[in-house]
JSON list of C-alpha atoms in Angstrom, two decimals:
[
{"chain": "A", "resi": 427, "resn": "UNK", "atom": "CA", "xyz": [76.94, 103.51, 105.56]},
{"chain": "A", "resi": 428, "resn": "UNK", "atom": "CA", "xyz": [75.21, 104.50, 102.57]},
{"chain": "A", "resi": 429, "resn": "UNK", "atom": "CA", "xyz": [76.40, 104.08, 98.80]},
{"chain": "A", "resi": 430, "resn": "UNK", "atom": "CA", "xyz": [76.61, 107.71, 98.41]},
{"chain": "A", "resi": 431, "resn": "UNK", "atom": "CA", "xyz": [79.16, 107.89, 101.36]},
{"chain": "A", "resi": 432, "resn": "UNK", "atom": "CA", "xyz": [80.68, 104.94, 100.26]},
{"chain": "A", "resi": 433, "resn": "UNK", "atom": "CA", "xyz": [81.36, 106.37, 96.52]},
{"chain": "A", "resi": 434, "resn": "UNK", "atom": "CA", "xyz": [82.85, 109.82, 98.39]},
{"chain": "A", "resi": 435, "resn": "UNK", "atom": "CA", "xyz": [85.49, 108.12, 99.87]},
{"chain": "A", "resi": 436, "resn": "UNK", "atom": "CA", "xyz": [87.99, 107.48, 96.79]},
{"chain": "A", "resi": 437, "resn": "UNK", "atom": "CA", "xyz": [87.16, 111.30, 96.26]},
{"chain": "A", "resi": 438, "resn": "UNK", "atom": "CA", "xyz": [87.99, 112.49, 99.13]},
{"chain": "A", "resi": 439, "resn": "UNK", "atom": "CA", "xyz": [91.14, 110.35, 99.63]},
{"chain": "A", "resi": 440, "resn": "UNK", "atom": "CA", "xyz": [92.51, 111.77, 96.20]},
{"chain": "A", "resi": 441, "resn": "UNK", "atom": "CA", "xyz": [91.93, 115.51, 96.91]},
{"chain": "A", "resi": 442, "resn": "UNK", "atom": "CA", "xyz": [93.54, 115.16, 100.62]},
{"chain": "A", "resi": 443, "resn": "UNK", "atom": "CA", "xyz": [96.68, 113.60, 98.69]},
{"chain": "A", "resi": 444, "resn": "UNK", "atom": "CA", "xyz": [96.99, 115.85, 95.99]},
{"chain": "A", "resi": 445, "resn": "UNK", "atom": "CA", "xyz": [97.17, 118.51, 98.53]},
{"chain": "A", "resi": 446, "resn": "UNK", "atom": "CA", "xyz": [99.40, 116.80, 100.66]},
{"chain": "A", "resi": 447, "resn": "UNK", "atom": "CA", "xyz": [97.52, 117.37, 103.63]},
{"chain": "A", "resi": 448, "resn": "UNK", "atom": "CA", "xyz": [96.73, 113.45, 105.07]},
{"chain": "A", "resi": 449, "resn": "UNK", "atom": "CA", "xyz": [98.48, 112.27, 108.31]},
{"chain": "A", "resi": 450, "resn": "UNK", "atom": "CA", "xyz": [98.60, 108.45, 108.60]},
{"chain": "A", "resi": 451, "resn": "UNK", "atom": "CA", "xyz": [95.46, 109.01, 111.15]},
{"chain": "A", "resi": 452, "resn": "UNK", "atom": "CA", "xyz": [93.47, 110.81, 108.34]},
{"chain": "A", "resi": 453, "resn": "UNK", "atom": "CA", "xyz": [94.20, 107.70, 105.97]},
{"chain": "A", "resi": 454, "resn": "UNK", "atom": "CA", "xyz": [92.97, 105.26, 108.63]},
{"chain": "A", "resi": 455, "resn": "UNK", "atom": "CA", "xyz": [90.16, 107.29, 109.03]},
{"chain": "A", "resi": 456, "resn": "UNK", "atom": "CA", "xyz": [89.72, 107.26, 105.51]},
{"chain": "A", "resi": 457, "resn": "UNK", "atom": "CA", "xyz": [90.20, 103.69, 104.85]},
{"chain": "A", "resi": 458, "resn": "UNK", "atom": "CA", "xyz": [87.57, 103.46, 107.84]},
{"chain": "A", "resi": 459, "resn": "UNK", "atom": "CA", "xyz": [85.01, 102.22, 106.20]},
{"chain": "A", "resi": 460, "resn": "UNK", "atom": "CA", "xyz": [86.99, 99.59, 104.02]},
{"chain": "A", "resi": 461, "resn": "UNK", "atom": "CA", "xyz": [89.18, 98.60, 107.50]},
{"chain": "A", "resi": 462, "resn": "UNK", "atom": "CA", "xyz": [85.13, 97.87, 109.58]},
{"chain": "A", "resi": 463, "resn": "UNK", "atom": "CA", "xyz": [84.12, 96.05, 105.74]},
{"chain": "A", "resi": 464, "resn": "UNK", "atom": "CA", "xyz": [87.31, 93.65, 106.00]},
{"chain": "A", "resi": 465, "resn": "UNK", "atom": "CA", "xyz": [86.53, 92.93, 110.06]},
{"chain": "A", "resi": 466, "resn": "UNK", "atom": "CA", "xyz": [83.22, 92.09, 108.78]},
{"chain": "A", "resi": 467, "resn": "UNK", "atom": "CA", "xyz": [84.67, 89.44, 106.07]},
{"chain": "A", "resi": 468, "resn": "UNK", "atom": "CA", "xyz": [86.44, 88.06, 109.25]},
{"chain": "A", "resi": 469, "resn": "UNK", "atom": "CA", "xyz": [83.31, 87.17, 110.91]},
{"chain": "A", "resi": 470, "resn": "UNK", "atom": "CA", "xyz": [82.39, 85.13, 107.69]},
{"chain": "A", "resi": 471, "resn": "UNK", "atom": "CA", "xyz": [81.32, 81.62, 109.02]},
{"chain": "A", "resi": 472, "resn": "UNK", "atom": "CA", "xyz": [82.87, 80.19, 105.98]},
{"chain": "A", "resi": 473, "resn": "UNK", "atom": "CA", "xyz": [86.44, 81.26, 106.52]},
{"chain": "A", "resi": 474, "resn": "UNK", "atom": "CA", "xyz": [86.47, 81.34, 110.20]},
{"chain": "A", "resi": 475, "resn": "UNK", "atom": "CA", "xyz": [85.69, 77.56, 110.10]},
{"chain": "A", "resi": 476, "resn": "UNK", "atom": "CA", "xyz": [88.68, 77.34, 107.88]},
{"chain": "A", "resi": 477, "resn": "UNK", "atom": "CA", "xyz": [90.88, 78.89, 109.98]},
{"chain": "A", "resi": 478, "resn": "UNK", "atom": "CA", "xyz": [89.91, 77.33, 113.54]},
{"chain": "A", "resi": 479, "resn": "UNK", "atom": "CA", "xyz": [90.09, 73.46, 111.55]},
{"chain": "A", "resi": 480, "resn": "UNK", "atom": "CA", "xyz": [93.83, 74.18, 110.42]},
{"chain": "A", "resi": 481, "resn": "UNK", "atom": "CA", "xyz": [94.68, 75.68, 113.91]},
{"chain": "A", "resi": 482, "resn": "UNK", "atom": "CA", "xyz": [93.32, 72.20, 115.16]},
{"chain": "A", "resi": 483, "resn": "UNK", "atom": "CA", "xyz": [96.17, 70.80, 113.35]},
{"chain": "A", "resi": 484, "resn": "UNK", "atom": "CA", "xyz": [99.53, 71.78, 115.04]},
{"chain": "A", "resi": 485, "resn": "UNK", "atom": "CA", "xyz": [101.48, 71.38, 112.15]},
{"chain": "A", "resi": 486, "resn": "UNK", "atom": "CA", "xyz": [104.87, 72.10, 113.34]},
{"chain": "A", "resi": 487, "resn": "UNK", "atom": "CA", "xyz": [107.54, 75.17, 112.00]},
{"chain": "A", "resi": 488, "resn": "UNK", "atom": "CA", "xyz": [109.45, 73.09, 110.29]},
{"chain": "A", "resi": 489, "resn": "UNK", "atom": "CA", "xyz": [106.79, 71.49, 108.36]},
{"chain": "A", "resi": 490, "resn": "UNK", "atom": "CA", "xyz": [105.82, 74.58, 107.42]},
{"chain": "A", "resi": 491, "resn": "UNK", "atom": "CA", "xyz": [108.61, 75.92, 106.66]},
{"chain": "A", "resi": 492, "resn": "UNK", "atom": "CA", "xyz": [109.50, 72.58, 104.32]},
{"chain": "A", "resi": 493, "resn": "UNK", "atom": "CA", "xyz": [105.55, 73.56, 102.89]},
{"chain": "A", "resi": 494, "resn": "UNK", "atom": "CA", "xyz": [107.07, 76.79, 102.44]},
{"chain": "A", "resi": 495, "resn": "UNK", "atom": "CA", "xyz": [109.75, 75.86, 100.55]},
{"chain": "A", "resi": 496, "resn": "UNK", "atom": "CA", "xyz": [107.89, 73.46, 98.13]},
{"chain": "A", "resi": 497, "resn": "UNK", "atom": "CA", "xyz": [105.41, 76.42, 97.89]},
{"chain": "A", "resi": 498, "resn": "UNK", "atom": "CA", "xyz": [108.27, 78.42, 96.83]},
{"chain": "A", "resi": 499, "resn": "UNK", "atom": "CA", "xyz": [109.08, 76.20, 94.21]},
{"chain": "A", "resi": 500, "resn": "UNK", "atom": "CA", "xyz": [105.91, 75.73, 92.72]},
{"chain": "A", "resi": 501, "resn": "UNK", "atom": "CA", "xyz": [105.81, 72.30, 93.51]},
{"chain": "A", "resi": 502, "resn": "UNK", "atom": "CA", "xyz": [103.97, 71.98, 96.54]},
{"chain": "A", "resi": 503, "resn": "UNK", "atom": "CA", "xyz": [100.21, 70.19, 96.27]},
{"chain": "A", "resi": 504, "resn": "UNK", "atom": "CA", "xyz": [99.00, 72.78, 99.15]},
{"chain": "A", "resi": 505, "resn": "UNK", "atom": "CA", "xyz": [98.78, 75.21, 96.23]},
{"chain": "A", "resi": 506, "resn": "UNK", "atom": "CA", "xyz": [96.04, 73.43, 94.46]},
{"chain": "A", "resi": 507, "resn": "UNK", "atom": "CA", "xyz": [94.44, 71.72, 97.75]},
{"chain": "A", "resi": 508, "resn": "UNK", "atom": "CA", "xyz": [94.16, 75.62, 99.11]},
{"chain": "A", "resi": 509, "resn": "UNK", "atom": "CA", "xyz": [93.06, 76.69, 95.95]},
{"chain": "A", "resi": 510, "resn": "UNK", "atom": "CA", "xyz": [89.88, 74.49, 95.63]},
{"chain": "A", "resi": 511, "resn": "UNK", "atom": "CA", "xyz": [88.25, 74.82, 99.04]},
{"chain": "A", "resi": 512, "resn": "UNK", "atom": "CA", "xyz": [85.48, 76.75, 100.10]},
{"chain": "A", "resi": 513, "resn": "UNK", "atom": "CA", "xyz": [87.02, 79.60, 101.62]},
{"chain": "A", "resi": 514, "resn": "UNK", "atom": "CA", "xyz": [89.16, 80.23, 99.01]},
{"chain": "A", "resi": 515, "resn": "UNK", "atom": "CA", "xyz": [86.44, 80.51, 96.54]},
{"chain": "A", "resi": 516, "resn": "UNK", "atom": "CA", "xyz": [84.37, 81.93, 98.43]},
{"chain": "A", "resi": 517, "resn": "UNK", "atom": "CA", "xyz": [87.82, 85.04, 98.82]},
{"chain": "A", "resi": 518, "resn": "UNK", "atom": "CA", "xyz": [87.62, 84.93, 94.58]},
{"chain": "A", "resi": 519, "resn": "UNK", "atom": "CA", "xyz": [83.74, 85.43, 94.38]},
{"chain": "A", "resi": 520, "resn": "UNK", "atom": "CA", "xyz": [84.62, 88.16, 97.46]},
{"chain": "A", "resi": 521, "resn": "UNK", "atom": "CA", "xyz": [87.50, 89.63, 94.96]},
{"chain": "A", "resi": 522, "resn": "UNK", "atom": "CA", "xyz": [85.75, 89.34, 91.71]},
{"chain": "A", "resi": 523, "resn": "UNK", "atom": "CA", "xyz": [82.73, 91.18, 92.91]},
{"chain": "A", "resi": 524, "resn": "UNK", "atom": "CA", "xyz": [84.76, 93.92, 94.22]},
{"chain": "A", "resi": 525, "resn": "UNK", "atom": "CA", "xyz": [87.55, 94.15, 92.32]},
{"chain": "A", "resi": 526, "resn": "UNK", "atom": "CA", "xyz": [87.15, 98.09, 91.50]},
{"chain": "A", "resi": 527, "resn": "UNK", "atom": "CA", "xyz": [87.95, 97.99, 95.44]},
{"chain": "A", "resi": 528, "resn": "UNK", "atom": "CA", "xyz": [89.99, 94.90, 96.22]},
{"chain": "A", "resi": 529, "resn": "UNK", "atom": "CA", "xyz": [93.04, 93.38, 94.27]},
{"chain": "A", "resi": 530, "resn": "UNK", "atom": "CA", "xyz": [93.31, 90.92, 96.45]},
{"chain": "A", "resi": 531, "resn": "UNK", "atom": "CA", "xyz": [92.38, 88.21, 99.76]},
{"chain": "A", "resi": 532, "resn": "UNK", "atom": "CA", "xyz": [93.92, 85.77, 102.29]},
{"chain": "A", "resi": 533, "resn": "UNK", "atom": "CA", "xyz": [93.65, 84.31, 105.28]},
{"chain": "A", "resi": 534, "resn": "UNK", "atom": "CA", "xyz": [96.04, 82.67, 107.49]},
{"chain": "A", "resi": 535, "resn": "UNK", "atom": "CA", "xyz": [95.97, 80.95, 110.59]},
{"chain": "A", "resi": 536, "resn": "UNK", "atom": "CA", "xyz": [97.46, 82.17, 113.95]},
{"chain": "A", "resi": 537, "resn": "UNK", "atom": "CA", "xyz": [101.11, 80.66, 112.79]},
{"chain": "A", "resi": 538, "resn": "UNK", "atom": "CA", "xyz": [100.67, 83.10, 110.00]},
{"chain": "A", "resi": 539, "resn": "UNK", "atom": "CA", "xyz": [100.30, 79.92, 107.11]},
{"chain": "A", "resi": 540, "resn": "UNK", "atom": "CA", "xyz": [98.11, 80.17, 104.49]},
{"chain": "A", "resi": 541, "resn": "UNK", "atom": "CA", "xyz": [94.42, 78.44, 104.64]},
{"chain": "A", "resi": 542, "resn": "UNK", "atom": "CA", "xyz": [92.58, 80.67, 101.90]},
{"chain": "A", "resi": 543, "resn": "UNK", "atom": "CA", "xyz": [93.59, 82.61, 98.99]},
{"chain": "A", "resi": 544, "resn": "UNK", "atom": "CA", "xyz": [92.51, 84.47, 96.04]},
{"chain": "A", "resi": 545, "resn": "UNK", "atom": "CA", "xyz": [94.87, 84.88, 93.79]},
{"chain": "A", "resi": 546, "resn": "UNK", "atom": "CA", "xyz": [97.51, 82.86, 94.90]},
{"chain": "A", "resi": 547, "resn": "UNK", "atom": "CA", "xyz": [100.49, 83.72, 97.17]},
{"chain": "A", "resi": 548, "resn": "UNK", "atom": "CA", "xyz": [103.67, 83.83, 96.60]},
{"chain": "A", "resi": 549, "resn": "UNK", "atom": "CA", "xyz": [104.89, 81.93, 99.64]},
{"chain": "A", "resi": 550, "resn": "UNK", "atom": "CA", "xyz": [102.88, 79.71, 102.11]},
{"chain": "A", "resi": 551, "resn": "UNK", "atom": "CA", "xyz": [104.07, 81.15, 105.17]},
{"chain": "A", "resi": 552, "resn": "UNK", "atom": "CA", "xyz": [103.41, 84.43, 105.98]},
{"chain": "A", "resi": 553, "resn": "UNK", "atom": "CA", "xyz": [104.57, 84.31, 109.27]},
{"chain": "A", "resi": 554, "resn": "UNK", "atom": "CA", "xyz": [107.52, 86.44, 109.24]},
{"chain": "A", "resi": 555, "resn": "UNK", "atom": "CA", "xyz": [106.30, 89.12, 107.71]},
{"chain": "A", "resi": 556, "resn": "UNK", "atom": "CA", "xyz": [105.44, 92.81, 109.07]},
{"chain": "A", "resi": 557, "resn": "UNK", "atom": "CA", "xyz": [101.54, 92.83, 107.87]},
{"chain": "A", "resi": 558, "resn": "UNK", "atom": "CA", "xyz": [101.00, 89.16, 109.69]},
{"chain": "A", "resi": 559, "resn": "UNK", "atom": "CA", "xyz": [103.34, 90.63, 112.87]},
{"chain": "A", "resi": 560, "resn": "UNK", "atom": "CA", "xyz": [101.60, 93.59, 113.39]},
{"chain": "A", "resi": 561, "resn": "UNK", "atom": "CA", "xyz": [98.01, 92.36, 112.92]},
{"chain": "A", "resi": 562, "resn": "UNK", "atom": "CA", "xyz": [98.26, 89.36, 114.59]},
{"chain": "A", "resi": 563, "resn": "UNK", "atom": "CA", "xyz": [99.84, 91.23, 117.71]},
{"chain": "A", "resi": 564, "resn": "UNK", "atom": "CA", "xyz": [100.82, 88.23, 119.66]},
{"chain": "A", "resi": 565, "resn": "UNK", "atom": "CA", "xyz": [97.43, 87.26, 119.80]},
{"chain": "A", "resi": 566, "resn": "UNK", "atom": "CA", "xyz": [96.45, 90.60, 121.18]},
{"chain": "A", "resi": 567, "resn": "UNK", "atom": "CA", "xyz": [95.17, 91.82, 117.66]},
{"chain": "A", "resi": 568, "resn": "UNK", "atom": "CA", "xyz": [95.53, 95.31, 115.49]},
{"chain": "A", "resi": 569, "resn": "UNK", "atom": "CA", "xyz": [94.94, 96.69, 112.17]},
{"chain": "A", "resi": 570, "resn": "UNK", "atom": "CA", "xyz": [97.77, 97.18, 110.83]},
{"chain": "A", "resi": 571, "resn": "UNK", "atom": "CA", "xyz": [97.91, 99.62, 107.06]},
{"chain": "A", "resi": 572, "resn": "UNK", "atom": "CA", "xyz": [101.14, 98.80, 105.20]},
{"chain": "A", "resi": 573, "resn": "UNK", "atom": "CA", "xyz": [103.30, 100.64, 102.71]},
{"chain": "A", "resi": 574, "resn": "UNK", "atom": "CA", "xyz": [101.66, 101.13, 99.52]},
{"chain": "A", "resi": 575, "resn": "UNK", "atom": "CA", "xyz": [103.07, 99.25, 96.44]},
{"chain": "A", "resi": 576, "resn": "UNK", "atom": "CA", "xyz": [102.35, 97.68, 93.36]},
{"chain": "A", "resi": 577, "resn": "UNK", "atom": "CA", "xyz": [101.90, 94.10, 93.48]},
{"chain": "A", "resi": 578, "resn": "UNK", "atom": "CA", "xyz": [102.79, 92.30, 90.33]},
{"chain": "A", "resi": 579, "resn": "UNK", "atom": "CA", "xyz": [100.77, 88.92, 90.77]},
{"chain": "A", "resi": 580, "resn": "UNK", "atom": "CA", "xyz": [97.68, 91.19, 90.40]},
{"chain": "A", "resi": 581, "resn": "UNK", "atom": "CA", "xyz": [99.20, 94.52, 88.70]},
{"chain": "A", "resi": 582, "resn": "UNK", "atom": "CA", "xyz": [97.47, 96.84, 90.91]},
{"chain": "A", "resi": 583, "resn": "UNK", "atom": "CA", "xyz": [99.06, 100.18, 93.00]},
{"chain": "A", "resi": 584, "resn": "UNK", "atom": "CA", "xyz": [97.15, 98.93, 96.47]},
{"chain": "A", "resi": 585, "resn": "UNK", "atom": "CA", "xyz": [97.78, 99.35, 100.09]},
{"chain": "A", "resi": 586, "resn": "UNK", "atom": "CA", "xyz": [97.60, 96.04, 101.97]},
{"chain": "A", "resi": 587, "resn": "UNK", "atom": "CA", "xyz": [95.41, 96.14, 105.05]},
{"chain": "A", "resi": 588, "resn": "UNK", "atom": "CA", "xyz": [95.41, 93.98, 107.33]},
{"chain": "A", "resi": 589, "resn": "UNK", "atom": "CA", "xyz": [92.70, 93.00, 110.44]},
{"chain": "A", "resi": 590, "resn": "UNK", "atom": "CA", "xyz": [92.85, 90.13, 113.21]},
{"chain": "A", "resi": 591, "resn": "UNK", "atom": "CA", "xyz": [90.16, 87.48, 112.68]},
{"chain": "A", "resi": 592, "resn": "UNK", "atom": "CA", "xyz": [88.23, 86.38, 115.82]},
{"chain": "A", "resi": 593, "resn": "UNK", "atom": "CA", "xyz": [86.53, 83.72, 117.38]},
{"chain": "A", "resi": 594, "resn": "UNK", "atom": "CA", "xyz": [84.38, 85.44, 119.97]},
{"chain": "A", "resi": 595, "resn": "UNK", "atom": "CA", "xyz": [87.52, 87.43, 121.74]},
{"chain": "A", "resi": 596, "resn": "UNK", "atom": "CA", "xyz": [90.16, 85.09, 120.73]},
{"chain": "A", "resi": 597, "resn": "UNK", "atom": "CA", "xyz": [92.87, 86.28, 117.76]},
{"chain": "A", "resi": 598, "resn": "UNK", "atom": "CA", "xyz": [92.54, 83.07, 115.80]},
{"chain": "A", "resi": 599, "resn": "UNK", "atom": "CA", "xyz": [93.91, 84.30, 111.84]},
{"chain": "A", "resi": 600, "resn": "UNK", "atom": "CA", "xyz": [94.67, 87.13, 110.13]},
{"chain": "A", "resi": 601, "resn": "UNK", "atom": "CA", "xyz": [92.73, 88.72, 107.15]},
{"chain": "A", "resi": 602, "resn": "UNK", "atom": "CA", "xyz": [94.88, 90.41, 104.42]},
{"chain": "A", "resi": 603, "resn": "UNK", "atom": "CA", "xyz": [93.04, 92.50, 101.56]},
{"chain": "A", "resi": 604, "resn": "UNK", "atom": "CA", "xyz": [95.02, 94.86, 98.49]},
{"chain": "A", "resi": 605, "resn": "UNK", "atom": "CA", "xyz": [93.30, 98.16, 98.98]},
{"chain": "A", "resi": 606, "resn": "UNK", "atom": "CA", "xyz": [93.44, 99.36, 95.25]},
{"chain": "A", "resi": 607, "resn": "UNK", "atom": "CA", "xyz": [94.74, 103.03, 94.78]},
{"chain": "A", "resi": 608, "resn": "UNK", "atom": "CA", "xyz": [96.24, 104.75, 91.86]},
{"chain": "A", "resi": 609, "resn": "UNK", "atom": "CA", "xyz": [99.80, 105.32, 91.08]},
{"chain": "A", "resi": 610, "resn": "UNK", "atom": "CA", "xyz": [99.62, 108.96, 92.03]},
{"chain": "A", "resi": 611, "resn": "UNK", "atom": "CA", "xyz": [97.63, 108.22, 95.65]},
{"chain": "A", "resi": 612, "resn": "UNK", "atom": "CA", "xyz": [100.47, 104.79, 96.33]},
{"chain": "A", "resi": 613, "resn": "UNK", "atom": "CA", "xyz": [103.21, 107.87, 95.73]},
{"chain": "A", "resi": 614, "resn": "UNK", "atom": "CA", "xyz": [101.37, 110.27, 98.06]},
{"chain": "A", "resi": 615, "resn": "UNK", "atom": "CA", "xyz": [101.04, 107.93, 100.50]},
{"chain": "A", "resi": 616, "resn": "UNK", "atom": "CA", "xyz": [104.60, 106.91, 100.88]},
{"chain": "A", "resi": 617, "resn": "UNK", "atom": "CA", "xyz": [105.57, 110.25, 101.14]},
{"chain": "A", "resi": 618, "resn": "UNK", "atom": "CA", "xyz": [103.74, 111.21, 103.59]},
{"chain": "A", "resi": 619, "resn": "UNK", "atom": "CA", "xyz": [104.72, 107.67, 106.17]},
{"chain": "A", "resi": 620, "resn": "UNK", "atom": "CA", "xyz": [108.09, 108.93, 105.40]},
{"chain": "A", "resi": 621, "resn": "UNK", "atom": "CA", "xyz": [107.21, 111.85, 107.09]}
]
């Protein structure tokens, strides 16, 4: 796709919102382009290494869940050990360069815990929630478009998308990204999934 094409699509999501007119098809169709972008990011050697080495580990739920809690707390030393490896800075240079686009970027592994981030996550284990459910499919994999909102650890309206990361045709992570949209186009949007 071309950057002309690329630059239409924030333009033509607007106009189909203001006119109330965009089925949750249309805005996956929309987001197309964005949703075949953050498959790509998937595929990046980088964090797919990441994500296969801490499957390799087997860390157990209720070490995760105790890394949760720390997490939770602020006092856990995953934080700052996740925050310094490659992936993760290589999901800030990813965020910084395309932050017009993106608010934000993680990765998780097929337990749904944390193994890259930019910026940093509230919990560690994402696990239980519907954006690592519904992408990571019980290993069968979908794309899964949440509920727009406005997320306060980067202060940005944004839809969270999320995509299945593979390893050839194996589910082996999930990839989340913050889809930025205004105010106005978050409030659109919700109206129309409560359709």
């Amino acid at each position: 796709m071309n950057l002309s094409a690329l630059l239409l699509i924030p333009m033509l999501l607007a106009a189909s919102l203001v006119h109330g007119e965009m089925s949750q098809q249309e805005l996956r169709e929309i987001l197309g382009p964005r949703i075949e972008g953050m498959k790509h990011v998937g595929t990046t050697g980088i964090l797919v290494d990441a994500v296969k080495a801490q499957n390799s580990q087997l860390l157990s739920p209720e070490e995760i869940l105790s890394i949760d809690a720390d997490w939770k707390a602020g006092n856990s030393p995953k934080i700052s050990e996740i925050q310094h490896t490659r992936a993760s800075k290589y999901l800030k240079s990813l965020i910084r360069r395309m932050s017009n686009t993106y608010s934000e970027a993680y990765i998780v592994d097929k337990r749904g815990a944390n193994v890259a981030m930019y910026p940093d996550t509230s919990d560690y284990w994402q696990g239980d929630e519907d954006s690592f459910l519904q992408a990571y499919a019980d290993g069968k994999g979908a794309v899964y478009v949440a509920t727009p909102h406005h997320d306060e650890s980067t202060d940005a309206d944004e839809v969270k998308v999320s995509v299945p990361m593979l390893d050839g045709d194996e589910v082996i992570g999930v990839l989340f990204m913050g889809v930025k949209v205004s105010a106005v186009e978050a409030q659109k949007i919700r109206n129309l999934k409560a359709k």
